[in-house]
CSV table of C-alpha atoms and ligand atoms in Angstrom, one decimal:
chain,number,residue,atom,x,y,z
A,752,MET,CA,-106.5,82.4,-56.3
A,753,GLY,CA,-102.5,82.8,-57.2
A,754,SER,CA,-100.8,80.4,-59.5
A,755,LYS,CA,-98.1,79.6,-57.9
A,756,LEU,CA,-98.6,76.1,-57.1
A,757,ALA,CA,-99.1,74.8,-53.6
A,758,LEU,CA,-96.0,72.2,-53.8
A,759,LEU,CA,-94.1,75.6,-53.8
A,760,GLY,CA,-95.5,77.1,-51.5
A,761,GLY,CA,-98.8,78.6,-53.3
A,762,VAL,CA,-102.7,78.7,-52.3
A,763,PRO,CA,-104.4,74.8,-52.8
A,764,VAL,CA,-107.1,75.3,-55.3
A,765,VAL,CA,-109.3,72.4,-53.4
A,766,THR,CA,-111.2,73.4,-50.1
A,767,GLU,CA,-114.1,71.2,-50.2
A,768,PRO,CA,-113.6,68.1,-48.5
A,769,THR,CA,-112.4,65.0,-50.2
A,770,ASN,CA,-113.7,62.2,-47.9
A,771,PHE,CA,-115.3,58.9,-49.5
A,772,GLU,CA,-116.8,56.0,-47.7
A,773,TRP,CA,-118.0,53.3,-48.9
A,774,PRO,CA,-120.7,51.4,-48.9
A,775,PRO,CA,-123.0,54.2,-47.5
A,776,ILE,CA,-124.7,53.2,-44.9
A,777,THR,CA,-128.6,54.4,-44.0
A,778,PRO,CA,-130.5,53.1,-40.6
A,779,GLN,CA,-132.3,50.5,-43.2
A,780,ASP,CA,-129.2,48.9,-43.5
A,781,VAL,CA,-128.7,48.6,-39.9
A,782,SER,CA,-132.6,47.4,-39.6
A,783,VAL,CA,-132.2,45.0,-42.2
A,784,VAL,CA,-129.6,43.3,-40.6
A,785,THR,CA,-130.3,43.7,-37.0
A,786,LYS,CA,-133.8,42.3,-37.7
A,787,LEU,CA,-131.8,39.0,-38.7
A,788,LEU,CA,-129.5,39.2,-35.6
A,789,VAL,CA,-132.4,39.3,-33.2
A,790,ARG,CA,-134.2,36.4,-34.9
A,791,GLY,CA,-131.3,34.5,-34.4
A,792,GLU,CA,-131.4,34.2,-38.0
A,793,ILE,CA,-127.3,33.6,-38.5
A,794,SER,CA,-126.9,30.7,-40.7
A,795,TYR,CA,-128.8,28.3,-43.1
A,796,TYR,CA,-128.6,25.0,-44.3
A,797,GLY,CA,-130.7,25.4,-47.7
A,798,ARG,CA,-131.7,27.5,-50.3
A,799,GLU,CA,-133.8,29.7,-47.7
A,800,GLY,CA,-134.3,33.4,-46.4
A,801,GLU,CA,-132.0,36.2,-47.5
A,802,VAL,CA,-129.7,33.9,-49.5
A,803,ALA,CA,-132.5,33.0,-51.3
A,804,ALA,CA,-134.0,36.1,-52.0
A,805,LEU,CA,-130.7,38.0,-52.9
A,806,GLU,CA,-130.1,34.9,-55.6
A,807,ALA,CA,-133.5,35.5,-57.0
A,808,GLU,CA,-133.2,39.4,-57.2
A,809,PHE,CA,-129.9,38.9,-59.4
A,810,SER,CA,-131.4,36.1,-61.5
A,811,SER,CA,-134.5,38.4,-62.5
A,812,ARG,CA,-132.5,41.3,-63.1
A,813,ILE,CA,-129.9,39.7,-65.3
A,814,GLY,CA,-132.4,37.1,-66.7
A,815,VAL,CA,-130.4,34.3,-66.0
A,816,PRO,CA,-132.1,31.1,-64.6
A,817,PHE,CA,-129.6,30.0,-61.6
A,818,ALA,CA,-127.8,31.8,-59.0
A,819,LEU,CA,-125.7,30.4,-56.5
A,820,THR,CA,-124.3,32.9,-53.7
A,821,CYS,CA,-121.2,31.9,-52.2
A,822,SER,CA,-118.6,33.4,-49.4
A,823,SER,CA,-116.6,35.5,-51.6
A,824,GLY,CA,-116.0,36.5,-55.4
A,825,THR,CA,-113.0,34.2,-55.5
A,826,ALA,CA,-114.5,31.5,-53.8
A,827,ALA,CA,-117.4,31.9,-57.0
A,828,LEU,CA,-114.8,32.3,-59.0
A,829,HIS,CA,-113.5,28.9,-58.0
A,830,SER,CA,-116.9,27.2,-58.5
A,831,ALA,CA,-117.4,29.0,-61.9
A,832,PHE,CA,-113.7,26.9,-62.7
A,833,PHE,CA,-114.9,23.8,-61.2
A,834,GLY,CA,-118.6,24.2,-62.7
A,835,LEU,CA,-116.7,24.1,-66.1
A,836,GLY,CA,-115.1,21.1,-65.5
A,837,LEU,CA,-111.7,22.0,-66.1
A,838,GLU,CA,-109.3,19.1,-66.2
A,839,THR,CA,-105.5,19.0,-65.4
A,840,GLY,CA,-103.7,20.7,-67.9
A,841,ASP,CA,-106.8,23.0,-69.4
A,842,GLU,CA,-106.1,26.0,-70.5
A,843,VAL,CA,-107.9,29.3,-69.9
A,844,ILE,CA,-107.3,32.9,-71.5
A,845,CYS,CA,-107.1,35.6,-69.2
A,846,PRO,CA,-106.1,39.7,-69.0
A,847,THR,CA,-103.3,40.1,-67.6
A,848,PHE,CA,-104.8,43.2,-65.7
A,849,THR,CA,-106.8,42.1,-63.1
A,850,PHE,CA,-107.1,41.6,-59.3
A,851,LEU,CA,-105.6,38.3,-58.8
A,852,SER,CA,-108.7,36.4,-57.9
A,853,THR,CA,-109.7,36.3,-61.7
A,854,VAL,CA,-106.9,33.9,-62.5
A,855,MET,CA,-105.6,32.3,-59.0
A,856,PRO,CA,-108.4,30.0,-58.6
A,857,LEU,CA,-107.7,28.1,-61.6
A,858,PHE,CA,-104.6,26.9,-60.3
A,859,VAL,CA,-106.8,25.2,-57.7
A,860,VAL,CA,-108.5,22.9,-60.2
A,861,ASN,CA,-105.3,22.4,-61.9
A,862,ALA,CA,-106.2,24.3,-65.0
A,863,LEU,CA,-103.1,26.7,-66.5
A,864,PRO,CA,-103.9,30.4,-67.3
A,865,VAL,CA,-102.6,31.7,-70.2
A,866,LEU,CA,-102.2,35.5,-69.8
A,867,VAL,CA,-102.7,38.1,-72.9
A,868,ASP,CA,-102.2,41.7,-72.9
A,869,CYS,CA,-104.9,44.4,-72.4
A,870,GLU,CA,-106.1,47.6,-74.3
A,871,PRO,CA,-103.6,50.2,-73.4
A,872,ASP,CA,-106.5,52.9,-72.9
A,873,THR,CA,-109.4,50.7,-70.9
A,874,GLY,CA,-107.3,47.9,-69.3
A,875,ASN,CA,-109.8,45.6,-70.7
A,876,ILE,CA,-108.8,42.2,-72.4
A,877,ASP,CA,-107.5,43.1,-75.9
A,878,PRO,CA,-109.9,40.7,-78.4
A,879,SER,CA,-107.1,40.7,-81.1
A,880,ASN,CA,-104.6,39.2,-78.9
A,881,ILE,CA,-106.6,36.1,-77.7
A,882,GLU,CA,-106.7,33.7,-80.9
A,883,ALA,CA,-102.7,33.6,-81.2
A,884,ALA,CA,-103.3,32.3,-77.7
A,885,ILE,CA,-105.6,29.7,-78.1
A,886,THR,CA,-103.9,26.0,-78.4
A,887,PRO,CA,-106.1,22.6,-78.6
A,888,ARG,CA,-105.8,22.6,-74.7
A,889,THR,CA,-107.7,26.0,-74.4
A,890,LYS,CA,-110.8,25.7,-72.8
A,891,ALA,CA,-112.4,29.0,-72.0
A,892,ILE,CA,-112.0,32.7,-72.2
A,893,VAL,CA,-112.0,35.0,-68.9
A,894,VAL,CA,-113.2,38.3,-68.9
A,895,VAL,CA,-112.6,41.2,-66.6
A,896,HIS,CA,-114.7,44.4,-66.8
A,897,LEU,CA,-112.5,46.4,-65.4
A,898,ASN,CA,-113.7,49.6,-63.9
A,899,GLY,CA,-117.1,49.2,-64.8
A,900,HIS,CA,-116.6,49.5,-68.7
A,901,VAL,CA,-117.9,46.5,-70.3
A,902,CYS,CA,-114.9,44.4,-72.2
A,903,ASP,CA,-115.5,44.6,-76.5
A,904,MET,CA,-117.7,41.7,-76.5
A,905,GLY,CA,-118.2,41.3,-79.9
A,906,PRO,CA,-115.3,39.9,-81.1
A,907,ILE,CA,-114.9,38.1,-77.9
A,908,ILE,CA,-118.3,36.0,-78.6
A,909,ASP,CA,-117.3,35.6,-82.1
A,910,ILE,CA,-114.2,33.7,-80.9
A,911,ALA,CA,-115.5,31.7,-78.3
A,912,ARG,CA,-118.2,30.4,-80.9
A,913,ARG,CA,-116.1,29.8,-83.6
A,914,ARG,CA,-113.2,28.2,-81.3
A,915,ASP,CA,-116.1,26.1,-78.9
A,916,LEU,CA,-114.6,27.8,-76.1
A,917,LYS,CA,-116.5,29.0,-73.0
A,918,VAL,CA,-116.7,32.2,-71.9
A,919,VAL,CA,-116.3,33.3,-68.1
A,920,GLU,CA,-117.1,37.1,-67.0
A,921,ASP,CA,-115.7,38.5,-63.6
A,922,CYS,CA,-118.2,41.0,-63.6
A,923,SER,CA,-116.9,42.2,-59.8
A,924,HIS,CA,-116.2,46.1,-61.1
A,925,ALA,CA,-119.4,46.2,-63.0
A,926,HIS,CA,-122.6,45.5,-61.4
A,927,GLY,CA,-125.4,46.9,-63.2
A,928,ALA,CA,-123.2,47.9,-66.3
A,929,THR,CA,-124.1,47.3,-70.1
A,930,TRP,CA,-122.9,46.3,-73.2
A,931,ASN,CA,-125.0,47.3,-76.4
A,932,GLY,CA,-128.1,47.7,-73.7
A,933,ALA,CA,-127.7,44.1,-72.4
A,934,GLU,CA,-126.3,44.1,-68.6
A,935,VAL,CA,-123.0,42.0,-67.6
A,936,GLY,CA,-123.7,38.8,-66.1
A,937,GLY,CA,-126.1,37.2,-69.2
A,938,LEU,CA,-123.1,37.7,-71.7
A,939,GLY,CA,-121.0,34.2,-71.2
A,940,ASP,CA,-121.7,31.0,-70.1
A,941,VAL,CA,-121.0,31.6,-66.3
A,942,SER,CA,-120.4,34.8,-64.4
A,943,ILE,CA,-119.5,35.6,-61.3
A,944,PHE,CA,-120.1,39.1,-59.1
A,945,SER,CA,-118.0,39.9,-55.8
A,946,LEU,CA,-119.7,41.5,-53.0
A,947,GLN,CA,-116.9,42.5,-51.2
A,948,GLY,CA,-117.0,45.4,-49.1
A,949,SER,CA,-115.6,48.1,-51.7
A,950,LYS,CA,-117.7,46.8,-54.7
A,951,LEU,CA,-121.1,48.7,-56.0
A,952,VAL,CA,-122.8,45.9,-54.3
A,953,ALA,CA,-121.1,45.3,-50.9
A,954,ALA,CA,-122.4,42.5,-49.0
A,955,GLY,CA,-119.0,43.1,-46.8
A,956,GLN,CA,-117.8,39.4,-48.0
A,957,GLY,CA,-119.7,37.9,-50.6
A,958,GLY,CA,-120.1,36.6,-54.1
A,959,ILE,CA,-122.5,35.5,-56.4
A,960,LEU,CA,-122.5,32.8,-59.4
A,961,LEU,CA,-124.9,33.1,-62.5
A,962,THR,CA,-125.5,30.9,-65.2
A,963,SER,CA,-127.7,29.6,-67.8
A,964,ASP,CA,-126.2,26.0,-68.1
A,965,ARG,CA,-127.6,23.5,-65.5
A,966,GLU,CA,-124.6,21.5,-65.5
A,967,ILE,CA,-122.5,24.3,-64.5
A,968,PHE,CA,-125.0,25.1,-61.9
A,969,GLU,CA,-125.2,21.9,-60.2
A,970,ARG,CA,-120.9,21.3,-60.2
A,971,ALA,CA,-120.9,24.8,-58.5
A,972,VAL,CA,-123.6,23.7,-56.3
A,973,LEU,CA,-121.6,20.6,-54.9
A,974,LEU,CA,-118.1,22.3,-55.0
A,975,GLY,CA,-119.1,24.5,-52.1
A,976,HIS,CA,-122.5,23.0,-50.8
A,977,PHE,CA,-123.5,19.6,-49.3
A,978,ARG,CA,-126.9,18.1,-48.0
A,979,MET,CA,-129.8,20.3,-47.8
A,980,ARG,CA,-128.9,23.3,-50.7
A,981,ALA,CA,-127.4,20.5,-52.8
A,982,PHE,CA,-130.6,18.2,-52.3
A,983,GLU,CA,-132.6,21.1,-53.4
A,984,ASP,CA,-130.5,22.2,-56.3
A,985,VAL,CA,-128.9,19.2,-58.1
A,986,THR,CA,-131.4,17.0,-59.5
A,987,SER,CA,-129.8,15.8,-62.7
A,988,ASP,CA,-129.4,11.9,-62.9
A,989,SER,CA,-125.8,12.4,-62.9
A,990,TYR,CA,-124.9,14.6,-60.1
A,991,ARG,CA,-128.0,13.7,-57.9
A,992,PRO,CA,-126.2,11.2,-55.9
A,993,PHE,CA,-123.6,13.3,-54.5
A,994,ALA,CA,-125.5,15.6,-53.4
A,995,ALA,CA,-125.4,13.7,-49.7
A,996,THR,CA,-121.8,15.0,-49.5
A,997,GLY,CA,-120.9,17.2,-52.0
A,998,TYR,CA,-117.4,17.8,-53.2
A,999,GLY,CA,-115.5,19.1,-50.2
A,1000,LEU,CA,-115.8,23.0,-49.5
A,1001,ASN,CA,-118.4,25.0,-47.7
A,1002,TYR,CA,-118.6,27.9,-49.4
A,1003,ARG,CA,-121.8,29.5,-47.9
A,1004,MET,CA,-122.9,33.0,-47.8
A,1005,HIS,CA,-123.3,34.6,-44.2
A,1006,PRO,CA,-127.3,35.5,-43.8
A,1007,LEU,CA,-126.5,39.0,-42.5
A,1008,ALA,CA,-124.0,39.6,-45.6
A,1009,ALA,CA,-126.9,38.5,-48.0
A,1010,ALA,CA,-129.7,41.0,-45.9
A,1011,LEU,CA,-127.1,43.9,-46.6
A,1012,ALA,CA,-126.1,43.1,-50.0
A,1013,ARG,CA,-129.6,43.0,-51.0
A,1014,ARG,CA,-130.4,46.4,-49.6
A,1015,GLN,CA,-127.5,47.7,-51.3
A,1016,PHE,CA,-128.4,46.2,-54.4
A,1017,GLU,CA,-131.6,48.0,-54.3
A,1018,GLU,CA,-129.6,51.2,-54.3
A,1019,LEU,CA,-127.3,50.2,-57.1
A,1020,ASP,CA,-128.9,52.0,-60.0
A,1021,LYS,CA,-129.0,55.5,-58.0
A,1022,TYR,CA,-125.3,54.6,-57.3
A,1023,ILE,CA,-124.7,53.9,-61.0
A,1024,GLU,CA,-126.4,57.4,-61.7
A,1025,GLY,CA,-124.7,59.5,-58.9
A,1026,ARG,CA,-121.4,57.8,-60.3
A,1027,ASN,CA,-122.2,59.0,-64.1
A,1028,ALA,CA,-123.2,62.3,-63.3
A,1029,ASN,CA,-119.9,63.4,-61.0
A,1030,LEU,CA,-117.3,61.1,-62.8
A,1031,GLY,CA,-119.3,62.2,-66.0
A,1032,ASP,CA,-118.4,66.1,-65.5
A,1033,LEU,CA,-114.8,65.2,-64.2
A,1034,THR,CA,-114.1,63.5,-67.6
A,1035,LYS,CA,-115.2,66.8,-69.6
A,1036,GLY,CA,-113.2,68.8,-67.2
A,1037,LEU,CA,-110.4,66.9,-67.6
A,1038,ALA,CA,-110.5,66.4,-71.4
A,1039,GLY,CA,-108.1,68.4,-73.5
A,1040,ILE,CA,-105.5,69.1,-70.6
A,1041,PRO,CA,-102.2,68.5,-71.7
A,1042,GLY,CA,-100.7,65.5,-70.0
A,1043,VAL,CA,-104.0,63.7,-68.9
A,1044,SER,CA,-106.3,61.5,-70.5
A,1045,PRO,CA,-110.0,61.2,-68.8
A,1046,PRO,CA,-111.0,57.1,-68.7
A,1047,ALA,CA,-111.8,55.8,-72.0
A,1048,HIS,CA,-115.7,55.1,-72.6
A,1049,LYS,CA,-116.4,53.6,-76.0
A,1050,ALA,CA,-119.8,53.5,-77.4
A,1051,PHE,CA,-120.5,49.6,-76.7
A,1052,ALA,CA,-120.1,50.7,-73.0
A,1053,THR,CA,-124.2,52.0,-72.9
A,1054,ARG,CA,-124.1,51.8,-69.2
A,1055,HIS,CA,-120.4,52.4,-67.7
A,1056,SER,CA,-120.7,51.7,-63.5
A,1057,TYR,CA,-117.5,53.6,-62.8
A,1058,TYR,CA,-116.1,51.2,-60.0
A,1059,ASN,CA,-113.0,53.0,-60.6
A,1060,TYR,CA,-112.2,56.3,-61.9
A,1061,LYS,CA,-108.5,56.2,-63.5
A,1062,PRO,CA,-107.4,58.7,-65.7
A,1063,LEU,CA,-104.1,58.3,-67.4
A,1064,TYR,CA,-101.2,60.1,-67.6
A,1065,ASP,CA,-98.7,61.1,-70.2
A,1066,GLU,CA,-95.5,62.9,-69.3
A,1067,GLU,CA,-94.5,63.2,-72.8
A,1068,PRO,CA,-96.9,66.8,-73.3
A,1069,LEU,CA,-95.6,67.9,-69.7
A,1070,ASP,CA,-92.0,67.6,-70.5
A,1071,GLY,CA,-91.1,64.9,-69.2
A,1072,LEU,CA,-92.6,65.5,-65.4
A,1073,ASP,CA,-92.7,62.2,-64.1
A,1074,ARG,CA,-96.4,60.8,-62.7
A,1075,LYS,CA,-95.0,60.5,-59.3
A,1076,LEU,CA,-94.5,64.3,-58.8
A,1077,PHE,CA,-97.6,65.3,-60.9
A,1078,ILE,CA,-99.4,63.7,-58.1
A,1079,LYS,CA,-97.6,64.8,-55.8
A,1080,ALA,CA,-98.4,68.1,-56.7
A,1081,LEU,CA,-102.2,67.7,-57.2
A,1082,ARG,CA,-102.0,66.1,-53.7
A,1083,ALA,CA,-100.6,69.2,-52.4
A,1084,GLU,CA,-103.6,71.3,-53.9
A,1085,GLY,CA,-105.5,69.3,-52.1
A,1086,ALA,CA,-106.8,66.8,-55.0
A,1087,PRO,CA,-107.8,63.3,-53.8
A,1088,VAL,CA,-105.5,61.3,-56.4
A,1089,GLU,CA,-103.3,58.8,-55.9
A,1090,GLU,CA,-101.5,56.8,-58.0
A,1091,SER,CA,-102.6,53.4,-59.3
A,1092,THR,CA,-100.5,50.8,-57.5
A,1093,SER,CA,-101.7,47.2,-59.2
A,1094,LEU,CA,-99.2,45.4,-61.3
A,1095,PRO,CA,-100.1,43.3,-64.3
A,1096,LEU,CA,-100.2,39.9,-63.0
A,1097,HIS,CA,-97.5,38.6,-65.2
A,1098,LEU,CA,-95.1,40.9,-63.4
A,1099,GLU,CA,-96.2,39.4,-60.1
A,1100,THR,CA,-93.5,36.4,-58.2
A,1101,LEU,CA,-96.2,33.5,-59.4
A,1102,PHE,CA,-95.9,34.3,-63.3
A,1103,GLN,CA,-92.1,35.3,-63.0
A,1104,VAL,CA,-90.7,32.6,-61.5
A,1105,LYS,CA,-90.4,28.9,-62.6
A,1106,ASP,CA,-90.1,26.2,-60.2
A,1107,ASP,CA,-90.7,22.7,-59.6
A,1108,GLY,CA,-94.3,23.1,-57.7
A,1109,SER,CA,-93.4,22.0,-54.5
A,1110,ARG,CA,-93.6,25.5,-53.3
A,1111,THR,CA,-96.7,26.5,-55.1
A,1112,TYR,CA,-99.6,23.8,-56.6
A,1113,GLY,CA,-97.7,20.7,-57.2
A,1114,ARG,CA,-95.9,19.5,-60.3
A,1115,ILE,CA,-98.1,20.3,-63.8
A,1116,SER,CA,-96.4,20.6,-67.3
A,1117,GLY,CA,-97.1,23.7,-69.0
A,1118,ARG,CA,-97.1,26.3,-66.2
A,1119,ARG,CA,-96.3,29.9,-67.9
A,1120,VAL,CA,-93.9,32.4,-66.7
A,1121,TYR,CA,-93.8,35.7,-68.5
A,1122,ALA,CA,-90.5,38.1,-68.8
A,1123,PRO,CA,-91.3,41.9,-68.2
A,1124,GLY,CA,-92.2,43.6,-71.5
A,1125,THR,CA,-94.2,40.3,-72.3
A,1126,PHE,CA,-97.2,42.5,-72.5
A,1127,PRO,CA,-96.2,46.4,-73.1
A,1128,ASN,CA,-100.1,48.0,-73.1
A,1129,SER,CA,-100.8,46.3,-70.1
A,1130,GLU,CA,-97.1,47.7,-68.5
A,1131,ILE,CA,-98.1,50.9,-69.9
A,1132,TYR,CA,-101.6,51.5,-68.7
A,1133,ALA,CA,-100.4,50.5,-65.2
A,1134,ARG,CA,-97.7,52.8,-65.1
A,1135,ARG,CA,-100.0,55.4,-66.5
A,1136,ALA,CA,-103.1,54.9,-64.1
A,1137,MET,CA,-104.6,57.5,-61.6
A,1138,ARG,CA,-107.0,56.7,-59.1
A,1139,ILE,CA,-109.7,59.5,-57.9
A,1140,PRO,CA,-112.2,58.3,-56.1
A,1141,PRO,CA,-115.7,57.2,-57.6
A,1142,TYR,CA,-117.7,60.0,-55.9
A,1143,THR,CA,-121.5,59.4,-55.6
A,1144,GLU,CA,-122.9,61.9,-54.0
A,1145,PRO,CA,-123.8,65.0,-55.5
A,1146,ARG,CA,-120.3,67.0,-55.4
A,1147,PRO,CA,-120.4,69.8,-58.1
A,1148,ARG,CA,-118.0,72.1,-56.2
A,1149,LEU,CA,-115.2,69.4,-55.5
A,1150,ILE,CA,-115.5,68.2,-58.9
A,1151,SER,CA,-114.7,71.3,-60.5
A,1152,GLN,CA,-111.9,72.5,-57.7
A,1153,ILE,CA,-110.3,68.7,-58.9
A,1154,VAL,CA,-110.5,69.7,-62.7
A,1155,GLU,CA,-108.9,73.4,-61.6
A,1156,ALA,CA,-105.9,71.5,-59.8
A,1157,PHE,CA,-105.2,69.2,-63.2
A,1158,GLU,CA,-105.2,72.6,-64.8
A,1159,LYS,CA,-103.2,74.6,-62.3
A,1160,VAL,CA,-100.7,71.7,-62.2
A,1161,SER,CA,-100.5,71.1,-65.6
A,1162,ARG,CA,-99.7,74.5,-66.7
A,1163,GLY,CA,-97.4,75.1,-63.9
A,1164,ARG,CA,-95.2,72.0,-65.2
A,1165,GLY,CA,-92.2,74.1,-66.1
A,1166,GLU,CA,-92.3,76.3,-62.6
A,1167,LEU,CA,-92.3,72.4,-61.2
A,1168,LEU,CA,-89.1,71.3,-63.4
A,1169,ASP,CA,-87.4,74.3,-62.9
A,1170,HIS,CA,-87.9,73.7,-59.2
A,1171,ILE,CA,-85.9,70.0,-59.6
A,1172,ARG,CA,-83.7,71.3,-61.7
A,1173,ARG,CA,-82.0,74.1,-59.2
A,1174,ASN,CA,-82.6,72.0,-56.2
A,1175,SER,CA,-80.7,68.7,-57.6
A,1176,ALA,CA,-78.1,71.1,-59.4
B,437,PLP,C1,-113.1,42.0,-55.6
B,437,PLP,C2,-112.8,41.2,-56.5
B,437,PLP,C3,-112.6,39.7,-57.0
B,437,PLP,C4,-112.2,39.2,-55.9
B,437,PLP,O1,-113.8,39.3,-54.7
B,437,PLP,P1,-113.7,38.7,-53.4
B,437,PLP,O2,-115.0,39.2,-53.3
B,437,PLP,O3,-112.4,39.8,-52.6
B,437,PLP,O4,-113.1,37.4,-53.1
B,437,PLP,C5,-112.2,38.7,-58.2
B,437,PLP,N1,-112.2,39.7,-59.4
B,437,PLP,C6,-112.2,41.0,-59.4
B,437,PLP,C7,-112.1,41.7,-60.8
B,437,PLP,C8,-112.3,41.8,-58.3
B,437,PLP,O5,-112.0,43.1,-58.1
């Protein structure tokens, strides 16, 4: 095989199929769902059936007594924030680099998200930025174990203890991941997992909240449930009287989704092992190629669950070749590499534009807006990240061809830069 880049007319390196479908659906998945359908078991009013079983399984695996399924991860986050009893104007520290649902439900409980910068290598919240963001109104810290790599929980838990703050874990990227041997979901005061179709435990749509705190649990139940489910779960003197009406929403999970989630949850360890085998090899292969850093994997992240695989690009060792063109050349080689396009939240309109609340959530003082450049590490991470599908079934030939493509394009940068110079001259 020649070394001429495929983008310039050479022969592509990747010949293996690069398809990636998620989640894997087997006849067993089809059977658990159709069984319910045939029985007409398509809605629940109480804590019963597939929903109750899924909650018991999460609760026992993670070792947290209270579990509540929800219609989505976003609904579970809303329930968690409501569960904490946040009041108007309370502040919650959040990473700026995350999926929007981690933060947006705070507005619905009239709390104020306070964004902080992330680590340049993992994209996770950087504990060293938390203390400076604390004010007398701060009530909680939200962490997101991005891409399946757990946050640096030691200093975070320490700050939370010293400053009397609650810790909310958004584990939507990290089903089954561990921190110093302890599984995520039980490391803070309340945690949530999205069970949306792209996640490691996929229900299609759904979410689950876990906590050891009875008050958080009962408040979360009352936000999204009423009557039967609320009568079963809300037993304290202070909240019991509200069980008949709940607090206004219906956040129940669909039984068919719960049945699928239970099946997928059974496969979780197999999925994580499969991803670690493929992506561990990919990381070994990418290490040492100029211009590419494989995703960081720190010692405290004792089990990486690889929701995403995002190597970082650095144009400096590649004589200034930009990421777009590097990726274009990789794709011409047949490598399944994409730009990671997610923006840090502080660059989104809602955090850029001051407004009186008439177009958003009503008047509330203290809402933060941020200038571009405020959180440089998150902006750098967003600019550098590339995505490769988190292959789960063994694909050794594909993995080594992807590595070859990276080597070839990295080595061929001179040829590529010359080509651009000639064509723009
Ligand atoms: C997917 C996701 C959510 C939201 O989950 P939905 O089930 O889609 O509402 C929240 N946080 C993170 C980090 C996510 O990736």
